[in-house]
Short mmCIF file of C-alpha atoms in Angstrom, two decimals:
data_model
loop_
_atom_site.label_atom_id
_atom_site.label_comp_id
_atom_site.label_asym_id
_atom_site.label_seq_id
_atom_site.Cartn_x
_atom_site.Cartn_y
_atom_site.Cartn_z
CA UNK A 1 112.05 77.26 16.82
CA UNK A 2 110.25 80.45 17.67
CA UNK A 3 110.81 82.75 20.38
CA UNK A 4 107.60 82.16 22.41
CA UNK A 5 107.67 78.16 21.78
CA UNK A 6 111.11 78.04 24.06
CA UNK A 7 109.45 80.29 26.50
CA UNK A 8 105.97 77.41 26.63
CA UNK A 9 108.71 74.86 27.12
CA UNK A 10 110.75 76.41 30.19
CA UNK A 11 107.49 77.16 31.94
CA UNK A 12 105.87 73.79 32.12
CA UNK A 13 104.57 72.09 35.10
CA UNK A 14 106.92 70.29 37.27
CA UNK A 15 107.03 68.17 40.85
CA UNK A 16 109.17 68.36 43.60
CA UNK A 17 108.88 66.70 46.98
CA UNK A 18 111.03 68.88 50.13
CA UNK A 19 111.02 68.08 53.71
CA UNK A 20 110.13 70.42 56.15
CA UNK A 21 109.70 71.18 60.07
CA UNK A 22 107.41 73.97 61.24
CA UNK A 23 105.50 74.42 64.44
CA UNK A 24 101.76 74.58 63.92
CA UNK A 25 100.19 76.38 67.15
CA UNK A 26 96.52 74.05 67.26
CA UNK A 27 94.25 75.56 69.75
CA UNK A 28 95.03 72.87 72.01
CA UNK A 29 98.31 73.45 72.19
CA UNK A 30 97.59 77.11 72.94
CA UNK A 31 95.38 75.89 75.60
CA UNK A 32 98.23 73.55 77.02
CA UNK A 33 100.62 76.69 76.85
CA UNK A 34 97.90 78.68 78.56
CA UNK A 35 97.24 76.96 81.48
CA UNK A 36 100.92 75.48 82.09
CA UNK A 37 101.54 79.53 82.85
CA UNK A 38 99.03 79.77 85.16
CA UNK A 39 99.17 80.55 88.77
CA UNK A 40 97.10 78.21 90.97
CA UNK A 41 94.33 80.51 91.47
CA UNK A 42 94.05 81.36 88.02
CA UNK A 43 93.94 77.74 87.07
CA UNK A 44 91.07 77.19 89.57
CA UNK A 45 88.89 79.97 88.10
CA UNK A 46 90.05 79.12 84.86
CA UNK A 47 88.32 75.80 85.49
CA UNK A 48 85.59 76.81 86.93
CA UNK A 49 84.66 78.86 83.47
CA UNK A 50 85.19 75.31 81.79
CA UNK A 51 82.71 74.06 83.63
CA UNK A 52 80.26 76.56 83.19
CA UNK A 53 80.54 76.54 79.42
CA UNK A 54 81.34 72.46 78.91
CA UNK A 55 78.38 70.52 80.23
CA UNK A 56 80.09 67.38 79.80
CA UNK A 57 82.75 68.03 82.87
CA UNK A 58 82.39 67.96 86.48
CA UNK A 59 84.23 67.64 89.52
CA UNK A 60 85.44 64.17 91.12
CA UNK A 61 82.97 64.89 94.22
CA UNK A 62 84.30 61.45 95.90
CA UNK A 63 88.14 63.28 95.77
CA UNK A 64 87.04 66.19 96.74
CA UNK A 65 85.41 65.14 99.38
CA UNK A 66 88.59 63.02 101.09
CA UNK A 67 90.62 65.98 100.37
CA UNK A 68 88.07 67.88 102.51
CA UNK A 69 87.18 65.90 105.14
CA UNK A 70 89.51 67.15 108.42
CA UNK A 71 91.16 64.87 110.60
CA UNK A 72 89.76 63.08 113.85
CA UNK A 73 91.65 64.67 115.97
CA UNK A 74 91.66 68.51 114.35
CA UNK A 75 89.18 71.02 116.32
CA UNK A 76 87.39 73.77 115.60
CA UNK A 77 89.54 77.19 116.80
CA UNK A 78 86.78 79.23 117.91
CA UNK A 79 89.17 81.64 118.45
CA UNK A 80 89.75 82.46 114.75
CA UNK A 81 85.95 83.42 114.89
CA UNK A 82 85.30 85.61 117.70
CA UNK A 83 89.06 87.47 117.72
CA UNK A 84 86.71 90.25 115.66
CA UNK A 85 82.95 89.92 117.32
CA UNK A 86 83.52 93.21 119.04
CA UNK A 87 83.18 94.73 115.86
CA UNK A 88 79.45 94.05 115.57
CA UNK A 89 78.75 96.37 112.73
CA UNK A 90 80.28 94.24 110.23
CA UNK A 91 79.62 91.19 111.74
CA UNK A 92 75.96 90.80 112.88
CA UNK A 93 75.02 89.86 109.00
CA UNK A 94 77.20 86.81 109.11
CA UNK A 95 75.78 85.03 111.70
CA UNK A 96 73.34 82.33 110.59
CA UNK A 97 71.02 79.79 112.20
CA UNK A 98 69.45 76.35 110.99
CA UNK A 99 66.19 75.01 111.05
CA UNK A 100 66.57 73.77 114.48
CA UNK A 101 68.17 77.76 115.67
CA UNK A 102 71.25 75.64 116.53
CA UNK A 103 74.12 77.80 115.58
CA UNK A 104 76.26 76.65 112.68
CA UNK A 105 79.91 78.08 113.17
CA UNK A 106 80.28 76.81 109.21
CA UNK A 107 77.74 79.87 108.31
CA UNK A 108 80.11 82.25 109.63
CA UNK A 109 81.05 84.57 107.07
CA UNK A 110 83.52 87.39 107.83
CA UNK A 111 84.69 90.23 105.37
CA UNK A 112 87.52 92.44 106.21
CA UNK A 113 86.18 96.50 106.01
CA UNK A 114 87.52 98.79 103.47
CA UNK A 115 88.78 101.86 104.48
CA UNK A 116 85.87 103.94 103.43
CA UNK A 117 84.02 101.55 105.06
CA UNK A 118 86.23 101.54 108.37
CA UNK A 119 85.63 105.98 108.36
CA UNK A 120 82.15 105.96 107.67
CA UNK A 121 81.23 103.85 110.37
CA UNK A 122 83.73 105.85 112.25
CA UNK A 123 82.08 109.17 111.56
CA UNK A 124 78.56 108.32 112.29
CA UNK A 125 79.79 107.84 116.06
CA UNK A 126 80.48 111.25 115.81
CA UNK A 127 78.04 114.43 117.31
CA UNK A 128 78.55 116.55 114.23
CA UNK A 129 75.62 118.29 112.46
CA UNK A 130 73.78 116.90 109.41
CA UNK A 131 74.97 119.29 107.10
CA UNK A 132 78.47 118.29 107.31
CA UNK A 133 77.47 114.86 106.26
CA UNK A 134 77.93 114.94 102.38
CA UNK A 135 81.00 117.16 102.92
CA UNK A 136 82.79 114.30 105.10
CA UNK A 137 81.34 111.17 102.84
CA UNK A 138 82.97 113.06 99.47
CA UNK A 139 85.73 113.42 101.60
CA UNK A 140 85.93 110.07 102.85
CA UNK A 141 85.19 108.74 99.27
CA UNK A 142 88.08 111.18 97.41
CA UNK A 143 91.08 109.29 99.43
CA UNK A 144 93.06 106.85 97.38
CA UNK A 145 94.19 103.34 98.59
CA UNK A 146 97.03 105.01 100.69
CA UNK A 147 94.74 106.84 102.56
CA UNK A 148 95.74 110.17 101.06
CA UNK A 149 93.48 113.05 99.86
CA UNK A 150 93.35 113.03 95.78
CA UNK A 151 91.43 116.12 95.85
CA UNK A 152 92.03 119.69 97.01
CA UNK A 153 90.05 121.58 99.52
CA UNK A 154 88.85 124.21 97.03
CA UNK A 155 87.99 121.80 94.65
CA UNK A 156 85.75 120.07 97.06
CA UNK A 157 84.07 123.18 97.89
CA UNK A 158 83.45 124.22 94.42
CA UNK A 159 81.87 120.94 94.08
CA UNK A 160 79.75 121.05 96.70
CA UNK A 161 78.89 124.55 96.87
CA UNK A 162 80.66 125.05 100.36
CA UNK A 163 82.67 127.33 102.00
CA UNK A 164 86.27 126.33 102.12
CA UNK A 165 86.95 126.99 105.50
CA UNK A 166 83.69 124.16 106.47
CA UNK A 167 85.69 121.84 104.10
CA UNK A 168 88.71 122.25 105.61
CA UNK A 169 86.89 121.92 109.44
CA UNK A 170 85.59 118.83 108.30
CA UNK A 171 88.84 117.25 106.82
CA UNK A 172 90.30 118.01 109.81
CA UNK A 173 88.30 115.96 111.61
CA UNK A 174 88.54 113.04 109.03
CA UNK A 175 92.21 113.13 109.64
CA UNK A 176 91.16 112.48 113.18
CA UNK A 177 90.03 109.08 112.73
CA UNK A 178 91.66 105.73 112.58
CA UNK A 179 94.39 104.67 111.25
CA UNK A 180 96.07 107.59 112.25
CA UNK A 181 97.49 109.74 109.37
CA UNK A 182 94.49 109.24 106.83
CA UNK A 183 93.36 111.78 104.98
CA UNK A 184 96.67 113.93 103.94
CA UNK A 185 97.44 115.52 101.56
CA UNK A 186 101.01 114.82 101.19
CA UNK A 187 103.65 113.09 103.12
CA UNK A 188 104.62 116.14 105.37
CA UNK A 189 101.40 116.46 106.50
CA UNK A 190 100.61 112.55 107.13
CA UNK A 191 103.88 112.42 109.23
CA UNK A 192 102.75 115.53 111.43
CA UNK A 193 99.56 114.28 112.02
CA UNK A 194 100.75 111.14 113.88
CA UNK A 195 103.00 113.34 115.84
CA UNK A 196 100.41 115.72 116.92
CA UNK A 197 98.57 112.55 117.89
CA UNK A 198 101.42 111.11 119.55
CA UNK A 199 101.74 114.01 121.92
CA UNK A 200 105.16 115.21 120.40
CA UNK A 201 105.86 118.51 121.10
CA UNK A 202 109.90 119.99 120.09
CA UNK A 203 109.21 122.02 117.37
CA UNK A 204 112.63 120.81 115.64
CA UNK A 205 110.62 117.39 114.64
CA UNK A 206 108.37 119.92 112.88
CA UNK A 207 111.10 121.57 111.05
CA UNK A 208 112.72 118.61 109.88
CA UNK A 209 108.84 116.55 108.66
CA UNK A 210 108.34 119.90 106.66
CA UNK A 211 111.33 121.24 105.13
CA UNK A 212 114.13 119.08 105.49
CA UNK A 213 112.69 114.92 104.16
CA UNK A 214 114.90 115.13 100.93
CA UNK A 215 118.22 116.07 102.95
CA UNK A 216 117.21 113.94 105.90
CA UNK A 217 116.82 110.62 102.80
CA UNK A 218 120.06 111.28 101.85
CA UNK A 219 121.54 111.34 105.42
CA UNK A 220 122.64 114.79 105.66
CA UNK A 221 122.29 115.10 109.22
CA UNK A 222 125.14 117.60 109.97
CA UNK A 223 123.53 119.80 107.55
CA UNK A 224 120.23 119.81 109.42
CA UNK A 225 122.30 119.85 112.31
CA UNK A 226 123.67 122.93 111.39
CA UNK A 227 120.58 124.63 110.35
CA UNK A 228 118.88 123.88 113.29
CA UNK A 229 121.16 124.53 115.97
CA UNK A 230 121.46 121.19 117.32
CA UNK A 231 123.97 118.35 117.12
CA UNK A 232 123.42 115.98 114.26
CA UNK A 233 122.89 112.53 116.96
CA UNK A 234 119.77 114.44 118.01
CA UNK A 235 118.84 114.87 114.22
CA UNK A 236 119.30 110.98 114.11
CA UNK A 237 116.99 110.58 116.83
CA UNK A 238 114.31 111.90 115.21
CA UNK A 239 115.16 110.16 112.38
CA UNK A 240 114.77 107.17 113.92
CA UNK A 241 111.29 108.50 115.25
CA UNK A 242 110.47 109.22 112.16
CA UNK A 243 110.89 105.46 110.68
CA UNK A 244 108.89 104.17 112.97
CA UNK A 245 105.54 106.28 111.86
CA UNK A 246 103.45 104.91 108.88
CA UNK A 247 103.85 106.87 105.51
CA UNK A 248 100.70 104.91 104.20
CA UNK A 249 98.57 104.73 106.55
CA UNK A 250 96.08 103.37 104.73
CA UNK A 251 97.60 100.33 103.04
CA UNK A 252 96.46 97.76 106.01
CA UNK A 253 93.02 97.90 104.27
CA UNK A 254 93.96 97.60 100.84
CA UNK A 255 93.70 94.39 98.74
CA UNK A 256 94.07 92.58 101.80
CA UNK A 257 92.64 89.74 99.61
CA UNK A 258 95.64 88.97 97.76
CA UNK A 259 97.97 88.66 100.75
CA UNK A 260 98.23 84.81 100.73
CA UNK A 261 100.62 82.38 98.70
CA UNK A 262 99.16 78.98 97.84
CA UNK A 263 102.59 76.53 97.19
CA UNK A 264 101.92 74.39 94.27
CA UNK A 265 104.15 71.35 95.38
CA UNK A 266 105.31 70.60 99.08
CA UNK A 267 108.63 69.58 99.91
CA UNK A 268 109.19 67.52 103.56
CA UNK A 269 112.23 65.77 104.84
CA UNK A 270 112.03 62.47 105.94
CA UNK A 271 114.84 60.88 107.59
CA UNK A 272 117.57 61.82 104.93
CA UNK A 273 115.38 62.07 102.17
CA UNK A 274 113.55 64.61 100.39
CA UNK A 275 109.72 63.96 98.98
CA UNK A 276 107.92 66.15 96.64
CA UNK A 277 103.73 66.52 97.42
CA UNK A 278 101.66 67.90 94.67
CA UNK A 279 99.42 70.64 96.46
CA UNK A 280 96.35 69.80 94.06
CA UNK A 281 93.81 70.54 97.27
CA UNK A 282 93.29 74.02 95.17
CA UNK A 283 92.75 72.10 91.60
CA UNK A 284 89.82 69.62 91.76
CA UNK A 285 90.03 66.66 89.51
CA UNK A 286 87.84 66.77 86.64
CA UNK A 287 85.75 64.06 85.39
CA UNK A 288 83.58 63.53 82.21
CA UNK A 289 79.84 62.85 83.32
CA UNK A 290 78.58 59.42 82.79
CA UNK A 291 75.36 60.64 82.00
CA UNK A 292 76.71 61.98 78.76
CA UNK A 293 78.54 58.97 78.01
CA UNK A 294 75.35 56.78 78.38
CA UNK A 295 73.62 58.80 75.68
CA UNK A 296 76.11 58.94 73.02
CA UNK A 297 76.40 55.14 72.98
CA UNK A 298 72.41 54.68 73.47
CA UNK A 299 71.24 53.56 69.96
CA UNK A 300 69.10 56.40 69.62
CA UNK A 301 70.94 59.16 68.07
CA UNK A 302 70.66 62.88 67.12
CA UNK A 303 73.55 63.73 64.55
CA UNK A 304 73.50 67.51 66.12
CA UNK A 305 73.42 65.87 69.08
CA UNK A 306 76.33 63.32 68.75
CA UNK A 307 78.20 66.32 67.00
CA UNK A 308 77.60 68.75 69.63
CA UNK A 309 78.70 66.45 72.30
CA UNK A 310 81.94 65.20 70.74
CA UNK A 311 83.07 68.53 70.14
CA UNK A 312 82.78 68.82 74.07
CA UNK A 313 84.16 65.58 74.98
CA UNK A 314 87.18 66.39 72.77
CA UNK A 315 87.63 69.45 74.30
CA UNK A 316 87.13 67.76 78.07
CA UNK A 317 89.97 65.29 77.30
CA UNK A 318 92.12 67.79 76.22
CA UNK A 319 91.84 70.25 79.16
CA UNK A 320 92.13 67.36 81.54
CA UNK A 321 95.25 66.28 79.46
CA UNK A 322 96.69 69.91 79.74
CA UNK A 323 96.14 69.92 83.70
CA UNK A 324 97.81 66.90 84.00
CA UNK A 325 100.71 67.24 81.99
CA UNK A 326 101.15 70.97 83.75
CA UNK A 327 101.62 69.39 86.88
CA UNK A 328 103.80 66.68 86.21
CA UNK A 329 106.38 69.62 84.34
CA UNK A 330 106.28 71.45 87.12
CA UNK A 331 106.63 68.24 89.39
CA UNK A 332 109.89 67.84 87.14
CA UNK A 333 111.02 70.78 87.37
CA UNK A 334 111.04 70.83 91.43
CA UNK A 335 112.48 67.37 91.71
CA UNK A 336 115.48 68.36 89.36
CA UNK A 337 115.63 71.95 91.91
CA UNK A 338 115.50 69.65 94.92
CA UNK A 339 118.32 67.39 93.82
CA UNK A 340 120.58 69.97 92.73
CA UNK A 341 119.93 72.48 95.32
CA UNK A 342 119.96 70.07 97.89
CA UNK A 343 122.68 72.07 100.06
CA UNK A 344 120.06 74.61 100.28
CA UNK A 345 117.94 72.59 101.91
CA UNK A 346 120.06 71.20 104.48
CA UNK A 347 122.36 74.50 105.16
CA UNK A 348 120.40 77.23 103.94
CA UNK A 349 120.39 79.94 101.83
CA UNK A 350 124.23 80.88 101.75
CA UNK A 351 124.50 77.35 100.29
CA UNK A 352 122.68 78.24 96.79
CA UNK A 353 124.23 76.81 93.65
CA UNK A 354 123.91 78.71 90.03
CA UNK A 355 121.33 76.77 88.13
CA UNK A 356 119.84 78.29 84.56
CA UNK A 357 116.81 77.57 83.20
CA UNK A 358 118.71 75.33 80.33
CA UNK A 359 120.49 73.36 82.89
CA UNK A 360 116.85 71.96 84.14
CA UNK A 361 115.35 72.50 80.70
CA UNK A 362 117.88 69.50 78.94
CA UNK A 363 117.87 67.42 82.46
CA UNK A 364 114.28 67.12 81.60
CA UNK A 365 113.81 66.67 77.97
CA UNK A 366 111.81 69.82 77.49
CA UNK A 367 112.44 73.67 75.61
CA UNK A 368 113.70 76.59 77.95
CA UNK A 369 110.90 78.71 77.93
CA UNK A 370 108.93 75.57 78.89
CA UNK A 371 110.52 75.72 82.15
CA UNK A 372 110.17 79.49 82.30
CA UNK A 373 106.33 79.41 82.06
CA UNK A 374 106.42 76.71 84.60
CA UNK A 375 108.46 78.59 87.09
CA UNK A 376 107.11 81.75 86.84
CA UNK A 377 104.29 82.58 89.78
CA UNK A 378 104.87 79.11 91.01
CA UNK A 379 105.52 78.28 94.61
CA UNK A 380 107.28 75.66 96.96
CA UNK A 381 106.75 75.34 100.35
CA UNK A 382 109.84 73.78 101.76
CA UNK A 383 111.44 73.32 105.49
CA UNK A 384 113.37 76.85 104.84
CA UNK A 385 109.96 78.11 103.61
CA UNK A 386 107.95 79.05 100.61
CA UNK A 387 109.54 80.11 97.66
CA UNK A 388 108.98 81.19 94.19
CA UNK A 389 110.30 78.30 91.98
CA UNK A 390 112.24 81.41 89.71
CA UNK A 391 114.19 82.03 93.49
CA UNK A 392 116.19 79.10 93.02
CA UNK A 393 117.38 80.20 88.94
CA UNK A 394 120.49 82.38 89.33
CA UNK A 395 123.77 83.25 87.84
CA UNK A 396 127.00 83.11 90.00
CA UNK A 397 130.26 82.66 89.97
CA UNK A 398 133.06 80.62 91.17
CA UNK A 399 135.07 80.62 94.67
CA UNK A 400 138.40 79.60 95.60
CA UNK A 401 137.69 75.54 95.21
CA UNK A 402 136.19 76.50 92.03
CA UNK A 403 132.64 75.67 92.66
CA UNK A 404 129.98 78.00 91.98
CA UNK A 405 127.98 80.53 94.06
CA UNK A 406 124.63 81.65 93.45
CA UNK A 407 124.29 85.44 93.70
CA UNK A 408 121.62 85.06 96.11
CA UNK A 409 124.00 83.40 98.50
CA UNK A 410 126.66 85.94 97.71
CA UNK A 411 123.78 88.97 98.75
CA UNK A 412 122.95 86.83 102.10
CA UNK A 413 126.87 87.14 102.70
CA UNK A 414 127.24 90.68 101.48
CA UNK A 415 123.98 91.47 104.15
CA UNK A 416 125.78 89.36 106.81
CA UNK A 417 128.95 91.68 106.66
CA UNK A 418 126.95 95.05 106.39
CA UNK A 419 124.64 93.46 109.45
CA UNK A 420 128.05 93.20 111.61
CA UNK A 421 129.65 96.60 110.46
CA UNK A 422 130.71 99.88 112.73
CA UNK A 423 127.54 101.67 112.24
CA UNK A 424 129.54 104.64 112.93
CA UNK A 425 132.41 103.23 110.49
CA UNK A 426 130.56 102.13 107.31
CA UNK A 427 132.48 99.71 105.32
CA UNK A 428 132.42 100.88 101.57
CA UNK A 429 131.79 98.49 98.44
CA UNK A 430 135.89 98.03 98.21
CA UNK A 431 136.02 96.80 101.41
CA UNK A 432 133.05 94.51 101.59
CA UNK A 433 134.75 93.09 98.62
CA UNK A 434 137.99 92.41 100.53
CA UNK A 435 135.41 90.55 103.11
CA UNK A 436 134.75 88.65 100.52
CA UNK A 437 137.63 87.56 99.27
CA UNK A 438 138.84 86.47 102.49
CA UNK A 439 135.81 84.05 102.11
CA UNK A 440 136.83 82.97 99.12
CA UNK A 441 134.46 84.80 96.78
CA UNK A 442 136.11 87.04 94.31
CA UNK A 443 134.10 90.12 92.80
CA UNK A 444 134.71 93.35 92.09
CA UNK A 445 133.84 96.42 93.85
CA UNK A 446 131.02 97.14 91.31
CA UNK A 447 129.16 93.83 91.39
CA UNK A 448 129.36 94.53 95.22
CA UNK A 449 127.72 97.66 94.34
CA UNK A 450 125.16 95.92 91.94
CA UNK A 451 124.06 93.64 94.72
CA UNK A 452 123.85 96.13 97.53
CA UNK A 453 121.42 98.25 95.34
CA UNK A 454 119.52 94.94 94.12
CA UNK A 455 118.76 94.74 98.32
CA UNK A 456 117.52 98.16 98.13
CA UNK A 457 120.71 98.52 101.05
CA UNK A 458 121.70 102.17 101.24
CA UNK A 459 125.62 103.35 100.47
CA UNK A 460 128.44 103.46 103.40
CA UNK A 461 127.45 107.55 103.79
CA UNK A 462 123.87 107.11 103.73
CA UNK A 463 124.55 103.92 106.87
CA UNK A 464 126.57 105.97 108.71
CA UNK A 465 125.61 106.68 112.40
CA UNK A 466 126.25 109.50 115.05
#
């Protein structure tokens, strides 16, 4: 036999059956994945861009309106309305009247002022000239979120064209307005403008806002003691002082939009017993129209049509699937925290147990980082108060009996002992470790040190008072 018939022979055609598993991401499982992560208010406006582009959803009005509908006996506070009516400029476009003129306290719409809003309204109370106007409005306009100046004085005037020293006139008078401190251009000055405002006048709080901050952050009080002249409790006193001022001064009016927590489940006692509430009042349930329905099974049919409309039904059935199924994991995952945290609940937070996401993940039947995306920017309102589902997922370790310890409730004990020190006689890390240990929680002087930085608590010499 020749050479190239063997070859024709070893390369024939041959069939072979294998069994395989692999994961095939579908776009509804994406979706699923998707919205488990979301927060509650990005699932809301994530379903309220499903129902602009699916015609075939809508809301369950008849829920949503039991869900809505207050209680005999709750009454209106009118309180909440008028705590801000002296402030007519931003309010006078929010009041509304019906046909009748009856007033309609529902109409009221209030919106909080930003801070270029807040100056603005502040300098037009003002007597100056005309001419300063653009000056103070770029100024006004060039302060970030902090209420610090992002541009310099020279650069302003170059920009406008003006002399420096008008610039600098008209910034000061900026710096003038409410909250105190705006307009500065860095921390030194923000901190001497409230004391100027404040009526202080010893020249050694002066010293310290402008050349000694870094030494007085690292506690170094008998060094600025030394320097100026004075003992090192009065450089403490003005330390203190110097807490109490605001180093942003213009934070109050930032995003003060996204100051509010909405708990996706609700935990109350009752009697001896703990009961889990789904907070869906921020998720409306989502119905397919029966409109819709009627004409796909009317006999006359459009093939587009029917196409067009199955493709949306489909995809209706599977986003209400996906909503459902993300709040009965994360209704898992909370009952399996409640039950095995459940000397948290009763004795507080000194009484949290280590719990990993792997320990709930196989108690429930599902993967790990299925339990991650459902933990993550969820939160429970409970008796102690709200929490972020992720609080309660910790590592620990073991004390004398030889059951665990979260090392959240090892941080609450560690802030207990450093709350009930010698201020003058700082315990170190060693010691608060010996503290410990006479509780019966062994760690070493390093993980004592870990934790005390994770609390943002300062070291023994950086506590110490004179």
């Amino acid at each position: 036999m020749k050479i190239w018939e063997v070859m024709a022979v070893e390369m024939g055609y041959n069939l072979h059956l294998e069994q395989s598993q692999k994961l095939v991401m579908t776009p509804q499982l994406r979706q699923a994945i998707k919205i488990l992560q979301f927060t509650s208010m990005e699932l809301e406006e994530y379903i309220e861009q499903q129902i602009e582009s699916n015609p075939v959803i809508e809301i369950n009005e008849e829920e949503k309106a039991a869900k809505e509908e207050p209680s005999p006996e709750n009454k209106v506070d009118w309180k909440e309305y008028v705590e801000d009516f002296d402030n007519y400029e931003y309010c006078k476009e929010a009041f509304h009247h019906n046909r009748d003129n009856d007033f309609n306290y529902e109409n009221i719409i209030f919106k909080n002022p930003t801070l270029q809003e807040h100056l603005l309204f502040q300098y037009h109370l003002t007597l100056l000239d005309a001419a300063y106007h653009e000056i103070c409005e770029y100024i006004i306009h060039s302060l970030d979120d902090n209420g610090y100046l992002t541009a310099g004085v020279e650069e302003i005037a170059r920009e406008l064209e003006e002399d420096p020293a008008t610039v600098e006139y008209v910034l000061r008078i900026v710096q003038s307005f409410d909250p105190v401190g705006v307009g500065a251009r860095n921390l030194s000055e923000c901190l001497s403008i409230q004391c100027r405002a404040a009526g202080i006048r010893n020249e050694n709080v002066y010293q310290i806002i402008h050349h000694y901050l870094d030494d007085l952050a690292d506690n170094k009080y008998p060094l600025i003691a030394k320097q100026l002249n004075i003992s090192s409790a009065q450089v403490q006193e003005i330390c203190d002082y110097l807490k109490t001022l605001e180093p942003k001064p213009g934070r109050m009016y930032a995003d003060a939009d996204n100051r509010y927590v909405v708990p996706d489940m609700v935990v109350r006692k009752v009697g001896d017993d703990y009961y889990i509430i789904p907070n869906d009042r921020n998720s409306p349930r989502l119905t397919i129209r029966k409109d819709y329905q009627k004409m796909l099974s009317s006999e006359e049919q459009n093939h587009d049509a029917v196409k067009f409309l199955n493709d949306k039904f489909n995809s209706a059935m599977w986003l209400i699937k996906s909503i459902e199924q993300r709040m009965q994991t994360i209704y898992k995952v909370v009952e399996m925290i409640v039950r095995k945290q459940r000397c948290f609940f009763e004795y507080g937070k000194k009484h949290l147990k280590p719990m990993t996401l792997k320990e709930v993940a196989d108690e429930i039947g599902v993967h790990e980082s299925t339990v991650s995306r459902a933990t993550n920017g969820k939160y429970m309102e409970t008796p102690m108060g709200t929490f972020e589902l992720k609080y309660f997922f910790s590592s620990g370790v073991s004390d004398e009996n030889g059951e665990g310890i979260a090392s959240e409730s090892i941080k609450n004990y560690i802030r207990d002992i450093i709350d009930a020190e010698n201020a003058r006689k700082p315990l170190s890390d060693d010691r608060i470790a010996h503290e410990l240990a006479v509780k019966g929680i062994k760690i070493s002087r390093r993980t004592v040190a870990k934790y005390r930085e994770d609390m943002k608590i300062p070291a023994s010499s950086k506590r110490k008072r004179y």
